[in-house]
CSV table of C-alpha atoms and ligand atoms in Angstrom, one decimal:
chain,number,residue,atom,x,y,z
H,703,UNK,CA,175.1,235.9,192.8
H,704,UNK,CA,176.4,239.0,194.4
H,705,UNK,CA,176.3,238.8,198.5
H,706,UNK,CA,174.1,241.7,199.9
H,707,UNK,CA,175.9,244.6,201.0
H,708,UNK,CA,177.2,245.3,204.8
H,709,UNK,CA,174.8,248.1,206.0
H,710,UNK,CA,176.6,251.4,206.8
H,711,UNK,CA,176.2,250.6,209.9
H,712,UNK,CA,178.6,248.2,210.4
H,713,UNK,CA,181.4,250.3,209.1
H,714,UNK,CA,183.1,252.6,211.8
H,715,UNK,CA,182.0,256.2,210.6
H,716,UNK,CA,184.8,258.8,211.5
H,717,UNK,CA,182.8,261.1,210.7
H,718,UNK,CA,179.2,263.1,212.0
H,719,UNK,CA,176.5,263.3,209.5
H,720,UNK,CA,177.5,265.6,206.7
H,721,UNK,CA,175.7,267.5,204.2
H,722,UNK,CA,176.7,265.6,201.0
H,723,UNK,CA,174.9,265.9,197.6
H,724,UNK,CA,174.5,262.4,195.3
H,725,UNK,CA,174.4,263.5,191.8
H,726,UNK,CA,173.5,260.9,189.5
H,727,UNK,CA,173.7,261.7,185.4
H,728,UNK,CA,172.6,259.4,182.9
H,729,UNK,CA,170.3,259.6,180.1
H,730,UNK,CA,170.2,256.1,178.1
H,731,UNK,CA,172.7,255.8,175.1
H,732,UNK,CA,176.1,255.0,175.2
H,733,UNK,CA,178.9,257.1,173.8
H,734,UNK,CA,176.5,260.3,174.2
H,735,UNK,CA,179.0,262.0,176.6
H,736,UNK,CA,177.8,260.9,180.1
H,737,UNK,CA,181.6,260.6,181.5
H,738,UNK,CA,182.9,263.1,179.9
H,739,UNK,CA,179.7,265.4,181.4
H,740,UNK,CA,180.7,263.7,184.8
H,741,UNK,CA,184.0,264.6,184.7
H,742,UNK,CA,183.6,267.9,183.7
H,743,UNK,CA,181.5,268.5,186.7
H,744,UNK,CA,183.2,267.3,188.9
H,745,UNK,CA,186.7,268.9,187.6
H,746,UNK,CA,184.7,272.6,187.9
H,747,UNK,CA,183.2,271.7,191.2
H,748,UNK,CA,186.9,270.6,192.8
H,749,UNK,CA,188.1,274.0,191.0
H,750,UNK,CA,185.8,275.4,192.8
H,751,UNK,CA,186.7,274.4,195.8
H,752,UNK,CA,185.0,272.0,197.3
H,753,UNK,CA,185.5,268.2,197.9
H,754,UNK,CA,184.3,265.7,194.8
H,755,UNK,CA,184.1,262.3,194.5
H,756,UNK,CA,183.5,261.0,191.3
H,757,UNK,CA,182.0,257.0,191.0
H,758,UNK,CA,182.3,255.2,188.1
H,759,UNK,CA,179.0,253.4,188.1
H,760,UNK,CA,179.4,251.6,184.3
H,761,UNK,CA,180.4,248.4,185.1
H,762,UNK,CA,179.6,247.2,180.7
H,763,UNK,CA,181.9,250.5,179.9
H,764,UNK,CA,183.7,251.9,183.0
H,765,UNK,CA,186.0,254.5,181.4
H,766,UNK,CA,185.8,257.6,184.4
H,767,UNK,CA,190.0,256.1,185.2
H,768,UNK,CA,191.0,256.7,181.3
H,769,UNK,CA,189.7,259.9,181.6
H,770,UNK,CA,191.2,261.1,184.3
H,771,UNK,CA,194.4,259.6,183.1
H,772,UNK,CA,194.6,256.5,184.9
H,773,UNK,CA,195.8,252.8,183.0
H,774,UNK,CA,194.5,250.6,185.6
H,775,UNK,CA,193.2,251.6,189.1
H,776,UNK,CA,194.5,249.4,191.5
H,777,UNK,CA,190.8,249.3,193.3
H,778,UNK,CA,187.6,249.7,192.0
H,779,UNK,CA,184.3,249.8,192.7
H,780,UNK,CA,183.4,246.1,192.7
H,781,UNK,CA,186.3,245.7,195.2
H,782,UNK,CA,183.8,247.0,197.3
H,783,UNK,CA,180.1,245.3,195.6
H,784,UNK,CA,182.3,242.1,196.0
H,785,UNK,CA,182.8,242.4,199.6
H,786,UNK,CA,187.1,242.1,199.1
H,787,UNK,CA,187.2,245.3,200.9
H,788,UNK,CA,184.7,246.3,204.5
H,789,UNK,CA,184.7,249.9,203.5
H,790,UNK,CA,183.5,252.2,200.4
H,791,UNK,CA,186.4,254.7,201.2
H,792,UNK,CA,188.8,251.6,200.9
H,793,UNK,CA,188.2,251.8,197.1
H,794,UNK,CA,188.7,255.6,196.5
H,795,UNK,CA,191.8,256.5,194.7
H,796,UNK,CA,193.2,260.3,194.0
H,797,UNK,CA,192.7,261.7,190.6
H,798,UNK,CA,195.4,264.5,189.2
H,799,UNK,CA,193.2,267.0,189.8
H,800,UNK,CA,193.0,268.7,193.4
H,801,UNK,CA,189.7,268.2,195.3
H,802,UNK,CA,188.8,265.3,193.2
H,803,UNK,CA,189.0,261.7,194.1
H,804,UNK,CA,187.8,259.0,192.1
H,805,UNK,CA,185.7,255.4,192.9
H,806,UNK,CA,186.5,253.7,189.6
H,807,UNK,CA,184.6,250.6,187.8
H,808,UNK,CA,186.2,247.9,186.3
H,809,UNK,CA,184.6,247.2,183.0
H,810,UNK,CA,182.9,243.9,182.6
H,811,UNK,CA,182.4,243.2,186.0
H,812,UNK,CA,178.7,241.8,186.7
H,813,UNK,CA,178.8,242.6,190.4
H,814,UNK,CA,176.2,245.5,190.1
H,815,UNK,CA,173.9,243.5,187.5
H,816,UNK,CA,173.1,241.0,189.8
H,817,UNK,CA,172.2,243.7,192.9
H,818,UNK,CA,168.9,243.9,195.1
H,819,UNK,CA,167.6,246.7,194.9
H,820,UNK,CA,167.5,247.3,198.8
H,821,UNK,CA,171.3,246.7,198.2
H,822,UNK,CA,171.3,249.3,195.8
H,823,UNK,CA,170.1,251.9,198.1
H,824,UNK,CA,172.4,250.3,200.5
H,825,UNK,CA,175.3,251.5,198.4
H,826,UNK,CA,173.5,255.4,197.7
H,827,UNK,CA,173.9,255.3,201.6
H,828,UNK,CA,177.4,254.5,201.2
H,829,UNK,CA,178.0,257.1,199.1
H,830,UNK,CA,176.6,259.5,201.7
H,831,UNK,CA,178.7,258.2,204.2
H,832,UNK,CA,182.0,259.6,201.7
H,833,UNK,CA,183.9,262.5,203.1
H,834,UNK,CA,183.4,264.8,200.4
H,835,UNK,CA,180.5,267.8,199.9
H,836,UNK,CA,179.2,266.3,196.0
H,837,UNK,CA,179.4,262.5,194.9
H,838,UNK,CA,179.1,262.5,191.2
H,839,UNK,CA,178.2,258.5,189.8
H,840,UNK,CA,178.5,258.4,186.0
H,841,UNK,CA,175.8,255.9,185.6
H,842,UNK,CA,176.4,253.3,182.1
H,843,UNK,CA,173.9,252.9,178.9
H,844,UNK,CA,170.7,251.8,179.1
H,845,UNK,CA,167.7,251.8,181.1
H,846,UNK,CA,167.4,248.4,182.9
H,847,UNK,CA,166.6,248.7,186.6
H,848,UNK,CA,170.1,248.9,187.7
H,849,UNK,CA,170.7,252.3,186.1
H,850,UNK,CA,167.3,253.9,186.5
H,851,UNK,CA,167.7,253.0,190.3
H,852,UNK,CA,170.8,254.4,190.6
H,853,UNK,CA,169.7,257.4,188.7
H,854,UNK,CA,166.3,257.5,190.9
H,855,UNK,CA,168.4,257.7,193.8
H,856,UNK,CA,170.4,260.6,193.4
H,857,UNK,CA,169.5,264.3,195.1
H,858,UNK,CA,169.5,265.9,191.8
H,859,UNK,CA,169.5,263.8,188.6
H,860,UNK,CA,171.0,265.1,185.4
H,861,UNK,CA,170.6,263.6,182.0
H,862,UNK,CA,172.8,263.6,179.0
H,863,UNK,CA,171.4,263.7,175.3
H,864,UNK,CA,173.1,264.8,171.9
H,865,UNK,CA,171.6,267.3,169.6
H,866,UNK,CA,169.9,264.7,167.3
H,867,UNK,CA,166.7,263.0,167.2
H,868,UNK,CA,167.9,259.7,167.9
H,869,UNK,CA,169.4,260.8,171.1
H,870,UNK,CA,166.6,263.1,172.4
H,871,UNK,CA,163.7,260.4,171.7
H,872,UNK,CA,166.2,257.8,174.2
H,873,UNK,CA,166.6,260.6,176.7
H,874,UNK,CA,162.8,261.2,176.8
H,875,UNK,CA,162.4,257.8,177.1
H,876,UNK,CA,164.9,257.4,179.6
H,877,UNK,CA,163.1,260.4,182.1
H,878,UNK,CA,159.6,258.3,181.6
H,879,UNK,CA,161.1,254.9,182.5
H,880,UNK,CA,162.9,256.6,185.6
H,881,UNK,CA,159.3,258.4,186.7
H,882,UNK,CA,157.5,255.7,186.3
H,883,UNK,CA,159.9,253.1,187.9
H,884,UNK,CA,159.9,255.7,190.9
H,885,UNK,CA,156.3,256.2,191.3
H,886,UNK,CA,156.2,252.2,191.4
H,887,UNK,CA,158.4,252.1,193.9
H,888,UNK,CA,156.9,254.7,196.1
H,889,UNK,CA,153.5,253.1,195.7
H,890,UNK,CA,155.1,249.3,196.0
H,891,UNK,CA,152.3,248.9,199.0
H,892,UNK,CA,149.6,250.4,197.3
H,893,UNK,CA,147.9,247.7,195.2
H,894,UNK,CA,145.2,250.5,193.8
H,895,UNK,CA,147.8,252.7,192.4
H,896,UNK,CA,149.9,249.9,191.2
H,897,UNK,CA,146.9,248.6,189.4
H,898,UNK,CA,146.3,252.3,187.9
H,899,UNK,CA,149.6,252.7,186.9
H,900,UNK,CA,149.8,249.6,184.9
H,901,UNK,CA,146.6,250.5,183.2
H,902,UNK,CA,148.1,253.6,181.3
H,903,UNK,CA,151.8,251.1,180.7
H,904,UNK,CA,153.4,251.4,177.7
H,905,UNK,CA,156.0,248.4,177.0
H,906,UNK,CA,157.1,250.4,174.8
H,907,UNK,CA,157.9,253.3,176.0
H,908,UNK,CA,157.6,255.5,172.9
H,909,UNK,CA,154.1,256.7,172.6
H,910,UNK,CA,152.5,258.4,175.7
H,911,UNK,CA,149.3,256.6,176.3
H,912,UNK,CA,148.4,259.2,179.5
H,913,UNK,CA,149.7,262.0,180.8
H,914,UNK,CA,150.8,261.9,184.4
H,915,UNK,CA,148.5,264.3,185.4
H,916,UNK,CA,145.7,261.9,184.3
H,917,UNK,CA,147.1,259.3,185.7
H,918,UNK,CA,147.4,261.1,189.4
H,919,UNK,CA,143.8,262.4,188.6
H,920,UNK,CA,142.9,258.8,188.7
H,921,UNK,CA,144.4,257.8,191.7
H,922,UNK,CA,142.9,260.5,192.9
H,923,UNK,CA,139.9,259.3,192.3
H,924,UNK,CA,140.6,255.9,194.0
H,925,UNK,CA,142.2,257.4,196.8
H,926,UNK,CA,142.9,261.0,197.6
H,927,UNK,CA,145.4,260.8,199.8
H,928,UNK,CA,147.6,258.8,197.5
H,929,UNK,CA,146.6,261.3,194.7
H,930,UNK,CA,147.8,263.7,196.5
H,931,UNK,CA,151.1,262.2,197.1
H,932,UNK,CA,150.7,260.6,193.5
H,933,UNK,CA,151.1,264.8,192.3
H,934,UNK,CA,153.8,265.7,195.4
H,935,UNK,CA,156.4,263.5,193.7
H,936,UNK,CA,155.5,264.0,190.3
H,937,UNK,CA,156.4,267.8,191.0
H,938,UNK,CA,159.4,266.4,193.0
H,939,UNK,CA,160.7,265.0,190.4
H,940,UNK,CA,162.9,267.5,187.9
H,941,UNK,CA,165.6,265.9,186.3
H,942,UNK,CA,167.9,268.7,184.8
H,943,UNK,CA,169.4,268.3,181.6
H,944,UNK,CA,172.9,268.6,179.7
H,945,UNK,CA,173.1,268.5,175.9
H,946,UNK,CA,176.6,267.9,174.7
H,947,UNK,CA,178.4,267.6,171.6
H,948,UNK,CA,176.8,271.0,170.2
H,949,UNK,CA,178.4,272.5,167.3
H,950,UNK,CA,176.2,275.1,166.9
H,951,UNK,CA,174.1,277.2,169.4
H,952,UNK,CA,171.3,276.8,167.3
H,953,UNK,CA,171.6,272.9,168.4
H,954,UNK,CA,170.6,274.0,171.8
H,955,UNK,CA,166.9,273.8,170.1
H,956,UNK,CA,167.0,270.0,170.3
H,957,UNK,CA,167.1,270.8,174.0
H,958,UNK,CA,164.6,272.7,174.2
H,959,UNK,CA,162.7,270.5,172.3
H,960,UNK,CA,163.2,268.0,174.5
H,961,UNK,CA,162.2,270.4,177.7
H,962,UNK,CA,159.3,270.9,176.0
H,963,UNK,CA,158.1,267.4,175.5
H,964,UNK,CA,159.3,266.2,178.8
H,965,UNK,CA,156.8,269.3,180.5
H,966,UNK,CA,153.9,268.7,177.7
H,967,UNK,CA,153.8,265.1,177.3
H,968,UNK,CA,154.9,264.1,181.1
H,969,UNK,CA,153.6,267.2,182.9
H,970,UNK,CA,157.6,266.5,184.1
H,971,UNK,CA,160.1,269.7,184.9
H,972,UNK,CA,163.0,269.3,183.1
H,973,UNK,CA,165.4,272.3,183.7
H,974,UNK,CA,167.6,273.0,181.1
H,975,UNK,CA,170.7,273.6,182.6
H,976,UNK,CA,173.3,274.3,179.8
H,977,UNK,CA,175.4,272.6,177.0
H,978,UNK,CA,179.2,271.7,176.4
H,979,UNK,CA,180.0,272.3,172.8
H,980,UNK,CA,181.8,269.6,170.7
H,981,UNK,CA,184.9,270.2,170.7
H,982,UNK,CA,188.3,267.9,168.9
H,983,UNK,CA,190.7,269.1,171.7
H,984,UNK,CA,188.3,266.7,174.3
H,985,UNK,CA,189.0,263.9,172.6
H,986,UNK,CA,192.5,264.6,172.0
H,987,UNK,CA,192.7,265.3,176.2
H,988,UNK,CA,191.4,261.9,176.3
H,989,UNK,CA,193.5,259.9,174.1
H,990,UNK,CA,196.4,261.7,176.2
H,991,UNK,CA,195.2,261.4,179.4
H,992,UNK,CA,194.9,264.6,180.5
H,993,UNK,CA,192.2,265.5,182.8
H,994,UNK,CA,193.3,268.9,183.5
H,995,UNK,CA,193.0,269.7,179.6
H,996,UNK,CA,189.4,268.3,179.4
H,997,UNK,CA,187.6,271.8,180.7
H,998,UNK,CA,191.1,273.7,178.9
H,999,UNK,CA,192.1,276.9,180.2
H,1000,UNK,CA,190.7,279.2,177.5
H,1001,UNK,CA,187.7,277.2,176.3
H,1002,UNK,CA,184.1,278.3,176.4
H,1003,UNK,CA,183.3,274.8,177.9
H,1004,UNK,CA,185.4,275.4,181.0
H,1005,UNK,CA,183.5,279.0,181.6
H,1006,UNK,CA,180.3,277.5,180.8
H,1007,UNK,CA,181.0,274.2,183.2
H,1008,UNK,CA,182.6,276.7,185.9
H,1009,UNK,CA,179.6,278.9,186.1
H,1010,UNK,CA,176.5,275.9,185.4
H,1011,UNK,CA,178.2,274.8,188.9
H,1012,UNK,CA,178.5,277.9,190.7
H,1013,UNK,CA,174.8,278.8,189.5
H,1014,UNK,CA,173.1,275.7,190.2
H,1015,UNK,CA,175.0,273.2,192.5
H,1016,UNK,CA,176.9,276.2,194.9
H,1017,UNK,CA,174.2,278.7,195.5
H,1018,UNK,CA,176.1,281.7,194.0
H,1019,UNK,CA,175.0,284.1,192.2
H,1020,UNK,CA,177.2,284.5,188.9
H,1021,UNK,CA,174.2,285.3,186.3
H,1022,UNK,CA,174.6,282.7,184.5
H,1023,UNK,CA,171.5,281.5,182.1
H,1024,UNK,CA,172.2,278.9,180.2
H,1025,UNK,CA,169.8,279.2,177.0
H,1026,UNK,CA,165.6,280.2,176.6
H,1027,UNK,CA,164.9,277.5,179.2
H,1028,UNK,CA,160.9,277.3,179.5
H,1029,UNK,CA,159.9,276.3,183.0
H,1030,UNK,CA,156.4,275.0,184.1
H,1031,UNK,CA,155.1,275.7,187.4
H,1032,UNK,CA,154.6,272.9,189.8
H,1033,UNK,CA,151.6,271.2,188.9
H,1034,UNK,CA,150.3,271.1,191.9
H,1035,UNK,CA,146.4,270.0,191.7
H,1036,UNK,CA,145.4,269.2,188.7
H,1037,UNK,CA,141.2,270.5,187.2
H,1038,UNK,CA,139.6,270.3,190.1
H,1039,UNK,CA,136.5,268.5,189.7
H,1040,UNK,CA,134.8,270.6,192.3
H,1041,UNK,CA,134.8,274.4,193.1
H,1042,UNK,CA,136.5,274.6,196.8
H,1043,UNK,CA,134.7,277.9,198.0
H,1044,UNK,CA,137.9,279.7,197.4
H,1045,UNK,CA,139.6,278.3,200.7
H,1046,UNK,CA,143.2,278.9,201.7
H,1047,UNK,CA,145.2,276.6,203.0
H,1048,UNK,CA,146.4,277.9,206.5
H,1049,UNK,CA,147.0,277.1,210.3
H,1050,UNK,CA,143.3,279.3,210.8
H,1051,UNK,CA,141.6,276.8,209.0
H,1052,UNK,CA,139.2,274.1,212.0
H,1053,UNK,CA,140.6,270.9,210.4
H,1054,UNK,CA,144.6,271.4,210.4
H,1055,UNK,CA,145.6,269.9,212.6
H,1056,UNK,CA,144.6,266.8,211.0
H,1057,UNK,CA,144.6,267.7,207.5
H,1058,UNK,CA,146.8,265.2,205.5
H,1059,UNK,CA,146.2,267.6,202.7
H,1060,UNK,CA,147.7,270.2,204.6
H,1061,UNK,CA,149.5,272.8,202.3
H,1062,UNK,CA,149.8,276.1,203.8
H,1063,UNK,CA,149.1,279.0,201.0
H,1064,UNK,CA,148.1,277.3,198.6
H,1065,UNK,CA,144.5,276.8,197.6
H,1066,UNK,CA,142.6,273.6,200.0
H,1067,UNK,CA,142.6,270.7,198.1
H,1068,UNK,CA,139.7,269.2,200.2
H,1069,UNK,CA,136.1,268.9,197.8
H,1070,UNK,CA,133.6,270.9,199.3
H,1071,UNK,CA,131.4,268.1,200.4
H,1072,UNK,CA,134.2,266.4,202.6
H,1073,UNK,CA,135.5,269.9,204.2
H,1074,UNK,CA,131.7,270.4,205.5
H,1075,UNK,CA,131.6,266.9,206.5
H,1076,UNK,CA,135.2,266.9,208.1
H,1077,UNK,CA,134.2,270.2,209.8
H,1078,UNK,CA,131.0,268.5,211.4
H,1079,UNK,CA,133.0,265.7,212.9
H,1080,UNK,CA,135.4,268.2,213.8
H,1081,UNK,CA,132.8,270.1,215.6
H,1082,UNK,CA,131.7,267.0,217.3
H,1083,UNK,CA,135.2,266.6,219.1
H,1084,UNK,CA,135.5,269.5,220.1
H,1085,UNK,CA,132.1,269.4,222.0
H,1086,UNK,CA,132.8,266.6,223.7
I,995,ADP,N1,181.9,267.6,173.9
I,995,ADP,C1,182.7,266.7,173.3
I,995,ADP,N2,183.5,267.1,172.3
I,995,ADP,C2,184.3,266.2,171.7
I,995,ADP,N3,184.4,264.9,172.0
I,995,ADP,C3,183.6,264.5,172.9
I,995,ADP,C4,182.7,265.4,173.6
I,995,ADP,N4,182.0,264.6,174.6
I,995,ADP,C5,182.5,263.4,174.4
I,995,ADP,N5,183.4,263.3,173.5
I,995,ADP,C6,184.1,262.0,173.0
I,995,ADP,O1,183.2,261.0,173.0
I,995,ADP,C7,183.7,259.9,173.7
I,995,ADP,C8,182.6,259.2,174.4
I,995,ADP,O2,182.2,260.0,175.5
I,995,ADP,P1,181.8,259.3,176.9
I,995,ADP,O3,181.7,260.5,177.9
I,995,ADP,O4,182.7,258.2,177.3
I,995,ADP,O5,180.3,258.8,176.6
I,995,ADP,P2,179.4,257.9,177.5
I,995,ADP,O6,179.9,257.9,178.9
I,995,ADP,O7,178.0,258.5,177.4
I,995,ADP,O8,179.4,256.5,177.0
I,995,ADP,C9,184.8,260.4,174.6
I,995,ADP,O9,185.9,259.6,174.7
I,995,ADP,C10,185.2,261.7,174.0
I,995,ADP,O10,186.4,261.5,173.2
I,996,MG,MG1,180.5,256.4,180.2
């Protein structure tokens, strides 16, 4: 058994707060291109300029050192799981590429397997604690609690998937295990909503029994508040999505696909945020070790990889769409069972101030019955 991590705490930081992005990527199979995906974002992002450190969270498959060109790094991540070393930073080793500094795993290690999972946000809180603007964690197969926490914890959560059906059905899969292992989390205290949510469970995993709409409808129903939460992290949640391997623009359709039955059968955003075509000189990179040929100098991966990250993960604008993305707006309150007299959420309105439905601009969320209840008792206070 694994001992429980130090807190952050106990480590001398050098460093104020930063702003640091956690990007997670995963998506279920193995072998579908999730380190290679890694690598090439973080390879554009240090190109880019800024400071990366990429975590090799695989510990059945860690291979982030052989792509990067590396035999056997001399620390790895389960130095740190283990407890042989006080400090994350004392397991980050420099990768041939400028900017970028690697965390690798040491394949076969359990040390991860057997983690808590307040243990496992521990170490997301070490990785925030990195001196670096964007940690990347390749995240192995599978969706057993270990990765779909890890996933689950990162600021903005990609997934991989191939352009065939196989592939697409695990991704899908994949985004409704991490949802719903969130939502259970979030609502650990709640025994109503727990209760609700294992109602509409599906062991496995494959046919949707309930949209999560109708599920948020119905903890709605047994508590608003919560419902209203309940639909908050549901719209929270928008995992963006990388197909790789594509021979063919046309493949890109499988991605699409896959959008689309993420936002019809979920109610889930899934942005589609581009592709890396397949492409023989990758593998040859590889088998060579050479990182810096992985995103090569005149390939349409490199331009596509350089601009997805300017566009989406930097803020600038370089025009770059990557394919007939469809996105849903935020489902925000689902069929309202009642007409709300048209009200407006805003600061004018007698109950904000104690509104915990409060939502400035949008349309009140409050039934009609319990605003003109509410605004009686409100009333009442304010008399006295
Ligand atoms: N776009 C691509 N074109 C060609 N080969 C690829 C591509 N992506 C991945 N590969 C090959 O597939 C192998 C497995 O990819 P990898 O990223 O290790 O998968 P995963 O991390 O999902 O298990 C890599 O070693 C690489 O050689
Ligand atoms: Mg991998």
């Amino acid at each position: 058994m694994a001992k429980s991590l130090p807190t952050e705490d106990d480590i001398p930081s050098s460093e104020p707060a930063r702003s640091i992005k956690i990007i997670t990527v995963g998506g279920g199979k193995g072998g579908i291109g999730k380190t290679l995906v890694s690598s090439s974002l973080a390879i554009a992002l240090a190109e880019a300029g800024t400071r990366v450190v990429l975590v090799d969270a695989d510990l059945g498959g860690a291979n982030v050192h052989t792509v990067m060109g590396i035999h056997t790094p001399e620390k790895t991540l389960h130095d740190f799981i283990s407890r042989k070393v006080k400090a994350l930073s004392d397991v980050i080793i420099p990768s041939p590429i400028h900017g970028l500094q690697l965390i690798c795993g040491a394949a076969g290690s359990i040390g991860m397997a057997n983690m808590e999972y307040a243990d496992k946000l521990k170490l997301i809180r070490h990785f925030r604690r990195l001196l670096a603007e964007f940690v990347i964690v390749d995240i192995g197969a599978g969706m057993s609690l270990n990765e779909v926490d890890l996933f689950n914890a990162g600021d903005i959560q990609i997934v991989v998937a191939n352009p065939e059906p196989t592939s697409i059905q695990e991704c899908y899969n994949f985004i409704k295990v991490a949802i719903f292992r969130r939502l259970r989390r979030e609502f650990a205290d709640t025994k109503e909503v727990l209760e609700v949510l294992d109602r509409s469970k599906d062991p496995s995993h494959v046919h949707d029994r309930r949209l999560l709409t109708e599920i948020g409808e119905q903890v709605k129903q047994v508590d608003l508040r919560e419902g209203v939460r309940f639909f908050r992290l549901i719209n929270a949640f928008t995992p963006k999505l990388i197909l790789n391997r594509v021979h063919d623009y046309r493949e890109t359709l499988e991605g699409l696909a896959l959008q689309i039955a993420t936002q019809d059968l979920l109610r889930l955003r899934l942005d589609f945020w581009g592709y890396m075509s397949y492409d023989p000189y990758i593998a040859k990179a590889v088998r060579a070790m050479r990182p810096g040929e992985i995103l090569a100098g005149d390939s349409e991966n490199r331009d596509r990889f350089l601009k997805m990250v300017q566009q989406y993960l930097l803020g600038q604008n370089v025009h770059y769409r990557s394919i007939g993305t469809r996105t849903i707006l935020p489902i925000v309150d689902q069929q309202p069972t009642e007409k709300k007299e048209g009200r407006i959420c805003s600061q004018e309105c007698p109950l904000w101030q104690n509104c915990e439905l409060q939502e400035g601009g949008l349309p009140c969320r409050m039934p009609d019955h319990m605003y003109r209840e509410r605004l009686g008792g409100n009333l009442l206070t304010a008399g006295k």
